[in-house]
Amino acid sequence: MKKSLLLLSICLFIRLTGFGQESVLTANRFIALLSEAQKTESVFPFDVEERYNFHFVPMKRRGITFNEMNPQQHKLALDLLRSCLSEETFQKTREIMQLEVVLKELEKRKPEDNFRDPGNYHFTIFGNPSSTSIWGWRFEGHHVSFNFSFNRKTLVAGTPGFMGSNPAIVLNGPMAGKQVLKQESDKGFALINSFNAAQLKKAIIDTVAFKDILTFDKRKALLGKPEGIRYSELSKEQQSLLLQLIRVYVHRYRHDFAEKMMKEIQYEGLDNIWFAWAGYTKPEIGRGSYYRVQGPTIVIEYDNTQNNANHVHSVVRDLKNDFGGDLLLDHYKKGHSH
């Protein structure tokens, strides 16, 4: 089994190298169009602490925003984002950004108030994008954060990968009924509602949902000993539901990279995957819910408690490769020590 996974990993590596070259070219075209002032604000060495500034709340950030870009820069920025995400996730990201317009109306902000602004999302480059160097880039703003790390032309990591939605379900206006993170919600509830009484007793770790994802904006996604119910304690149908849920998060990234992540999860053993739930087990505005998937290489969290439980936070963390991992950083430092 592990031999076949190794062979598949080699094939995926070849494909990842191909699309990595596309990202290198796009990133360099983007940088070439930046003014010196824009470069100062958005291009940094790979080993700066700024690379670990992972946040998903509205706040001042380093990097160039859509509002500060000309049309050519804007197009290349979107091309770079599209090169690393699945098309579905790319569209979801655009929809999350548009929810800023909904929030601006709900909060009755003045037209000149840009606290809620779909153009206020930042692009930041780390290192020198090339086929011979270690580099990365970040796309981040309110309720979106993707952190990509490359070893030359190969994408090594795309996490932390955060997506949020406020409102979770738009209740009024032109976007009424829109539920951007519907799959994340539906797949979680489908799994918990497939459990029998004995399984629920194990899976539910608290009757009250947590106020937010527990990993929050921490550099290390450390949660301690896994809780809940183990993969091996599920029926075949329930195991399939759990894998479907994991794929929703892993396949936020382009298919070949997502499959590499899935193979790493399988390589470490599916029996080492745990699922935990807190809060209500029926989807209803006003009733908070939380779930977590935890294994040797991955943590997934979903929380819907804020704003009367109509405000979702969801994240996928790679326990070995978040921010590119320590080994990639060490390799970068050794290459720049002379």
Short mmCIF file of C-alpha atoms in Angstrom, two decimals:
data_model
loop_
_atom_site.label_atom_id
_atom_site.label_comp_id
_atom_site.label_asym_id
_atom_site.label_seq_id
_atom_site.Cartn_x
_atom_site.Cartn_y
_atom_site.Cartn_z
CA MET A 1 0.00 0.00 0.00
CA LYS A 2 2.72 2.45 1.00
CA LYS A 3 4.71 1.54 -2.15
CA SER A 4 1.77 2.42 -4.41
CA LEU A 5 1.27 5.68 -2.49
CA LEU A 6 4.96 6.48 -2.99
CA LEU A 7 4.71 5.94 -6.76
CA LEU A 8 1.61 8.12 -6.92
CA SER A 9 3.41 10.79 -4.89
CA ILE A 10 6.23 10.82 -7.46
CA CYS A 11 3.72 11.34 -10.28
CA LEU A 12 2.03 14.14 -8.32
CA PHE A 13 5.42 15.75 -7.67
CA ILE A 14 6.05 15.95 -11.42
CA ARG A 15 2.65 17.59 -11.97
CA LEU A 16 3.16 19.98 -9.05
CA THR A 17 6.48 21.08 -10.52
CA GLY A 18 4.70 21.95 -13.78
CA PHE A 19 2.10 24.21 -12.21
CA GLY A 20 4.75 25.60 -9.85
CA GLN A 21 6.57 26.99 -12.86
CA GLU A 22 3.35 28.78 -13.81
CA SER A 23 3.22 30.36 -10.34
CA VAL A 24 6.88 31.43 -10.59
CA LEU A 25 6.27 33.17 -13.92
CA THR A 26 3.06 34.86 -12.74
CA ALA A 27 4.65 36.05 -9.49
CA ASN A 28 7.59 37.57 -11.36
CA ARG A 29 5.32 39.34 -13.85
CA PHE A 30 3.38 40.73 -10.89
CA ILE A 31 6.52 41.97 -9.11
CA ALA A 32 7.82 43.55 -12.32
CA LEU A 33 4.72 45.77 -12.45
CA LEU A 34 5.11 47.05 -8.89
CA SER A 35 6.52 50.49 -8.18
CA GLU A 36 9.45 50.74 -5.77
CA ALA A 37 7.09 51.96 -3.05
CA GLN A 38 4.77 49.01 -3.65
CA LYS A 39 7.70 46.57 -3.53
CA THR A 40 8.81 48.01 -0.20
CA GLU A 41 5.35 47.32 1.20
CA SER A 42 4.76 43.90 -0.33
CA VAL A 43 8.04 42.05 -1.15
CA PHE A 44 10.10 40.63 1.74
CA PRO A 45 12.79 37.99 2.37
CA PHE A 46 11.45 34.49 2.98
CA ASP A 47 12.73 34.30 6.56
CA VAL A 48 11.06 37.43 7.96
CA GLU A 49 8.70 37.14 10.92
CA GLU A 50 6.04 38.90 8.85
CA ARG A 51 5.48 35.63 6.98
CA TYR A 52 3.95 34.15 10.15
CA ASN A 53 1.49 37.02 10.70
CA PHE A 54 -1.58 34.91 10.05
CA HIS A 55 -4.86 36.72 10.79
CA PHE A 56 -8.42 36.59 9.49
CA VAL A 57 -9.97 39.68 11.07
CA PRO A 58 -10.23 43.12 9.40
CA MET A 59 -6.99 44.91 10.27
CA LYS A 60 -4.04 46.78 8.77
CA ARG A 61 -1.68 44.40 6.98
CA ARG A 62 1.53 44.45 4.96
CA GLY A 63 1.15 43.94 1.24
CA ILE A 64 -0.52 45.61 -1.71
CA THR A 65 -4.33 45.61 -1.86
CA PHE A 66 -6.66 45.37 -4.84
CA ASN A 67 -7.57 49.01 -4.20
CA GLU A 68 -3.92 49.98 -4.75
CA MET A 69 -3.46 48.01 -7.98
CA ASN A 70 -3.80 49.09 -11.57
CA PRO A 71 -5.78 46.79 -13.94
CA GLN A 72 -2.69 44.83 -15.06
CA GLN A 73 -1.56 44.22 -11.49
CA HIS A 74 -5.09 43.24 -10.50
CA LYS A 75 -5.29 40.63 -13.27
CA LEU A 76 -1.93 39.08 -12.42
CA ALA A 77 -2.80 38.99 -8.71
CA LEU A 78 -5.95 37.03 -9.52
CA ASP A 79 -3.99 34.78 -11.91
CA LEU A 80 -1.55 33.99 -9.10
CA LEU A 81 -4.39 33.15 -6.73
CA ARG A 82 -6.09 31.02 -9.36
CA SER A 83 -2.85 29.10 -10.03
CA CYS A 84 -2.85 27.66 -6.50
CA LEU A 85 -6.55 27.20 -5.67
CA SER A 86 -9.28 25.03 -7.13
CA GLU A 87 -11.64 26.95 -9.39
CA GLU A 88 -14.47 26.40 -6.88
CA THR A 89 -12.39 27.84 -4.04
CA PHE A 90 -11.29 30.75 -6.21
CA GLN A 91 -14.96 31.62 -6.78
CA LYS A 92 -15.78 31.10 -3.08
CA THR A 93 -12.98 33.51 -2.21
CA ARG A 94 -14.47 36.15 -4.49
CA GLU A 95 -17.88 35.60 -2.85
CA ILE A 96 -16.41 35.99 0.65
CA MET A 97 -14.90 39.29 -0.45
CA GLN A 98 -18.29 40.45 -1.74
CA LEU A 99 -19.82 39.75 1.67
CA GLU A 100 -17.95 42.87 2.82
CA VAL A 101 -20.57 44.84 0.87
CA VAL A 102 -23.33 43.04 2.79
CA LEU A 103 -21.63 43.78 6.12
CA LYS A 104 -21.20 47.44 5.23
CA GLU A 105 -24.95 47.70 4.66
CA LEU A 106 -25.85 45.70 7.78
CA GLU A 107 -23.59 47.88 9.91
CA LYS A 108 -24.96 51.06 8.26
CA ARG A 109 -21.50 52.39 7.48
CA LYS A 110 -21.04 55.59 5.50
CA PRO A 111 -20.00 55.34 1.82
CA GLU A 112 -16.54 56.76 2.55
CA ASP A 113 -15.95 54.23 5.35
CA ASN A 114 -13.68 51.52 3.88
CA PHE A 115 -13.49 49.25 6.94
CA ARG A 116 -15.70 46.82 5.01
CA ASP A 117 -14.30 46.79 1.50
CA PRO A 118 -13.94 43.93 -1.04
CA GLY A 119 -10.86 45.71 -2.39
CA ASN A 120 -9.08 45.59 0.97
CA TYR A 121 -7.35 42.22 0.48
CA HIS A 122 -3.55 42.01 0.52
CA PHE A 123 -0.94 40.24 -1.62
CA THR A 124 2.52 39.73 -0.14
CA ILE A 125 5.56 38.00 -1.70
CA PHE A 126 8.31 36.34 0.37
CA GLY A 127 11.67 35.53 -1.17
CA ASN A 128 12.63 35.55 -4.83
CA PRO A 129 10.21 33.55 -7.01
CA SER A 130 12.37 31.35 -9.24
CA SER A 131 13.01 27.75 -10.25
CA THR A 132 16.15 27.69 -8.07
CA SER A 133 15.05 29.32 -4.81
CA ILE A 134 12.71 28.97 -1.85
CA TRP A 135 9.90 31.50 -1.87
CA GLY A 136 6.27 32.02 -0.94
CA TRP A 137 3.35 34.37 -1.01
CA ARG A 138 0.25 35.23 1.00
CA PHE A 139 -3.25 36.37 0.15
CA GLU A 140 -5.12 37.71 3.15
CA GLY A 141 -7.94 39.92 4.32
CA HIS A 142 -11.14 39.63 6.33
CA HIS A 143 -12.19 35.96 6.41
CA VAL A 144 -9.61 34.79 3.86
CA SER A 145 -6.01 33.73 4.44
CA PHE A 146 -3.91 31.46 2.23
CA ASN A 147 -0.19 31.02 2.82
CA PHE A 148 1.79 29.35 0.01
CA SER A 149 5.37 28.10 0.21
CA PHE A 150 7.45 26.85 -2.73
CA ASN A 151 10.70 24.93 -2.89
CA ARG A 152 11.86 26.12 -6.30
CA LYS A 153 9.01 25.19 -8.68
CA THR A 154 7.23 22.83 -6.28
CA LEU A 155 4.39 23.93 -4.01
CA VAL A 156 5.27 22.58 -0.56
CA ALA A 157 2.46 24.10 1.51
CA GLY A 158 -0.73 26.11 1.20
CA THR A 159 -1.57 26.42 4.86
CA PRO A 160 -2.76 27.92 7.09
CA GLY A 161 -5.80 28.06 4.83
CA PHE A 162 -8.67 30.00 6.39
CA MET A 163 -12.11 30.80 4.97
CA GLY A 164 -14.91 32.51 6.88
CA SER A 165 -18.36 33.77 6.06
CA ASN A 166 -20.37 36.54 7.71
CA PRO A 167 -23.24 36.17 7.31
CA ALA A 168 -23.03 32.39 6.98
CA ILE A 169 -26.40 32.63 5.23
CA VAL A 170 -27.35 36.01 3.80
CA LEU A 171 -30.89 36.73 5.02
CA ASN A 172 -31.85 39.84 3.04
CA GLY A 173 -30.99 41.91 -0.01
CA PRO A 174 -29.72 41.00 -3.48
CA MET A 175 -27.57 38.13 -2.12
CA ALA A 176 -30.35 36.64 0.07
CA GLY A 177 -29.96 32.89 0.45
CA LYS A 178 -26.24 32.89 -0.38
CA GLN A 179 -24.32 30.39 1.77
CA VAL A 180 -20.69 30.51 0.69
CA LEU A 181 -19.45 27.72 2.99
CA LYS A 182 -22.44 25.44 2.49
CA GLN A 183 -20.37 22.30 1.84
CA GLU A 184 -18.35 22.77 5.01
CA SER A 185 -21.60 22.99 6.96
CA ASP A 186 -23.63 20.30 5.18
CA LYS A 187 -20.91 17.63 5.21
CA GLY A 188 -20.25 18.14 8.91
CA PHE A 189 -23.90 17.86 9.87
CA ALA A 190 -24.37 14.85 7.59
CA LEU A 191 -21.62 13.02 9.46
CA ILE A 192 -22.71 13.85 13.02
CA ASN A 193 -26.32 12.96 12.22
CA SER A 194 -25.30 9.54 10.90
CA PHE A 195 -24.05 8.48 14.35
CA ASN A 196 -25.92 6.19 16.72
CA ALA A 197 -26.26 6.97 20.43
CA ALA A 198 -23.01 5.24 21.41
CA GLN A 199 -21.07 7.05 18.68
CA LEU A 200 -22.57 10.41 19.64
CA LYS A 201 -21.46 9.88 23.22
CA LYS A 202 -17.87 9.59 22.01
CA ALA A 203 -17.96 12.24 19.27
CA ILE A 204 -19.60 15.07 21.24
CA ILE A 205 -16.95 16.58 23.49
CA ASP A 206 -19.09 19.48 24.73
CA THR A 207 -22.77 20.36 24.59
CA VAL A 208 -21.84 24.02 24.02
CA ALA A 209 -19.92 25.06 20.91
CA PHE A 210 -16.63 26.88 21.40
CA LYS A 211 -16.63 30.62 20.77
CA ASP A 212 -14.15 30.28 17.89
CA ILE A 213 -11.74 27.84 16.27
CA LEU A 214 -9.25 26.78 18.94
CA THR A 215 -6.14 27.14 16.77
CA PHE A 216 -7.22 30.74 16.06
CA ASP A 217 -4.24 32.64 14.55
CA LYS A 218 -1.51 30.66 16.32
CA ARG A 219 1.73 29.94 14.49
CA LYS A 220 1.58 26.29 15.60
CA ALA A 221 -1.74 24.45 15.39
CA LEU A 222 -1.22 22.49 18.60
CA LEU A 223 -4.33 20.98 20.16
CA GLY A 224 -2.90 18.18 22.27
CA LYS A 225 -4.32 14.68 22.38
CA PRO A 226 -7.10 14.05 19.81
CA GLU A 227 -10.65 13.88 21.14
CA GLY A 228 -13.93 12.49 19.89
CA ILE A 229 -14.47 9.37 17.83
CA ARG A 230 -11.85 7.51 15.82
CA TYR A 231 -12.06 6.64 12.11
CA SER A 232 -11.93 2.91 12.93
CA GLU A 233 -15.02 3.28 15.14
CA LEU A 234 -17.15 4.37 12.19
CA SER A 235 -19.10 2.26 9.71
CA LYS A 236 -17.93 2.11 6.09
CA GLU A 237 -20.59 4.65 5.12
CA GLN A 238 -19.57 6.98 7.95
CA GLN A 239 -15.90 6.63 7.04
CA SER A 240 -16.84 7.72 3.52
CA LEU A 241 -18.66 10.76 4.94
CA LEU A 242 -15.62 11.71 7.01
CA LEU A 243 -13.33 11.45 3.99
CA GLN A 244 -15.77 13.56 1.98
CA LEU A 245 -15.60 16.21 4.70
CA ILE A 246 -11.79 16.17 4.72
CA ARG A 247 -11.74 16.51 0.92
CA VAL A 248 -13.90 19.64 1.10
CA TYR A 249 -11.03 21.34 2.95
CA VAL A 250 -8.07 19.72 1.21
CA HIS A 251 -9.55 20.39 -2.22
CA ARG A 252 -9.61 24.09 -1.56
CA TYR A 253 -6.31 23.82 -3.39
CA ARG A 254 -5.71 22.82 -6.99
CA HIS A 255 -6.38 19.14 -7.60
CA ASP A 256 -2.83 17.78 -7.87
CA PHE A 257 -1.66 19.51 -4.68
CA ALA A 258 -4.85 18.47 -2.86
CA GLU A 259 -4.27 14.84 -3.83
CA LYS A 260 -0.73 15.08 -2.47
CA MET A 261 -2.16 16.23 0.86
CA MET A 262 -4.70 13.38 0.84
CA LYS A 263 -1.95 10.82 0.18
CA GLU A 264 0.02 12.15 3.14
CA ILE A 265 -3.06 11.74 5.34
CA GLN A 266 -3.53 8.17 4.10
CA TYR A 267 0.16 7.36 4.50
CA GLU A 268 0.00 8.23 8.20
CA GLY A 269 -3.01 5.92 8.60
CA LEU A 270 -6.71 6.75 8.43
CA ASP A 271 -7.23 5.00 11.77
CA ASN A 272 -5.31 7.90 13.32
CA ILE A 273 -7.99 10.40 12.24
CA TRP A 274 -10.41 11.64 14.92
CA PHE A 275 -13.66 13.59 14.63
CA ALA A 276 -15.03 15.75 17.46
CA TRP A 277 -18.20 17.84 17.79
CA ALA A 278 -19.44 20.52 20.19
CA GLY A 279 -22.81 22.26 20.37
CA TYR A 280 -26.06 21.64 18.54
CA THR A 281 -26.26 18.84 15.99
CA LYS A 282 -28.96 20.37 13.79
CA PRO A 283 -28.22 23.31 11.47
CA GLU A 284 -30.19 26.29 12.69
CA ILE A 285 -29.43 30.00 12.99
CA GLY A 286 -29.14 30.82 16.67
CA ARG A 287 -27.81 27.36 17.54
CA GLY A 288 -24.01 27.25 17.69
CA SER A 289 -21.97 24.33 16.40
CA TYR A 290 -18.32 23.33 16.16
CA TYR A 291 -16.43 20.37 14.74
CA ARG A 292 -12.83 19.28 14.41
CA VAL A 293 -10.92 16.71 12.38
CA GLN A 294 -7.50 15.86 13.78
CA GLY A 295 -4.77 13.50 12.61
CA PRO A 296 -0.97 13.20 12.51
CA THR A 297 -0.66 15.63 9.59
CA ILE A 298 -3.85 17.68 9.60
CA VAL A 299 -6.21 19.75 11.71
CA ILE A 300 -9.54 20.99 10.35
CA GLU A 301 -11.81 23.25 12.40
CA TYR A 302 -15.27 24.69 11.79
CA ASP A 303 -17.07 27.05 14.15
CA ASN A 304 -20.43 28.78 13.75
CA THR A 305 -21.31 30.62 16.95
CA GLN A 306 -20.86 34.36 16.43
CA ASN A 307 -23.59 36.78 15.31
CA ASN A 308 -26.36 34.52 16.59
CA ALA A 309 -24.66 31.47 15.04
CA ASN A 310 -24.74 32.89 11.53
CA HIS A 311 -21.01 33.55 11.16
CA VAL A 312 -18.65 30.73 10.15
CA HIS A 313 -14.92 30.35 10.69
CA SER A 314 -13.18 27.37 9.07
CA VAL A 315 -9.53 26.43 8.69
CA VAL A 316 -7.22 23.67 7.49
CA ARG A 317 -3.75 23.37 9.03
CA ASP A 318 -0.91 21.09 7.90
CA LEU A 319 0.91 20.02 11.05
CA LYS A 320 4.13 19.26 9.17
CA ASN A 321 4.11 21.98 6.53
CA ASP A 322 2.27 25.06 7.84
CA PHE A 323 4.11 28.12 6.46
CA GLY A 324 6.33 25.70 4.54
CA GLY A 325 7.51 23.87 7.65
CA ASP A 326 10.68 24.25 9.70
CA LEU A 327 12.78 22.13 7.32
CA LEU A 328 12.09 24.43 4.37
CA LEU A 329 13.00 27.48 6.46
CA ASP A 330 16.24 25.83 7.61
CA HIS A 331 17.09 24.99 4.00
CA TYR A 332 16.49 28.62 3.01
CA LYS A 333 18.73 29.92 5.81
CA LYS A 334 21.56 27.53 4.88
CA GLY A 335 21.36 28.71 1.29
CA HIS A 336 21.69 32.35 2.41
CA SER A 337 24.42 31.88 5.01
CA HIS A 338 27.31 32.65 2.67
#
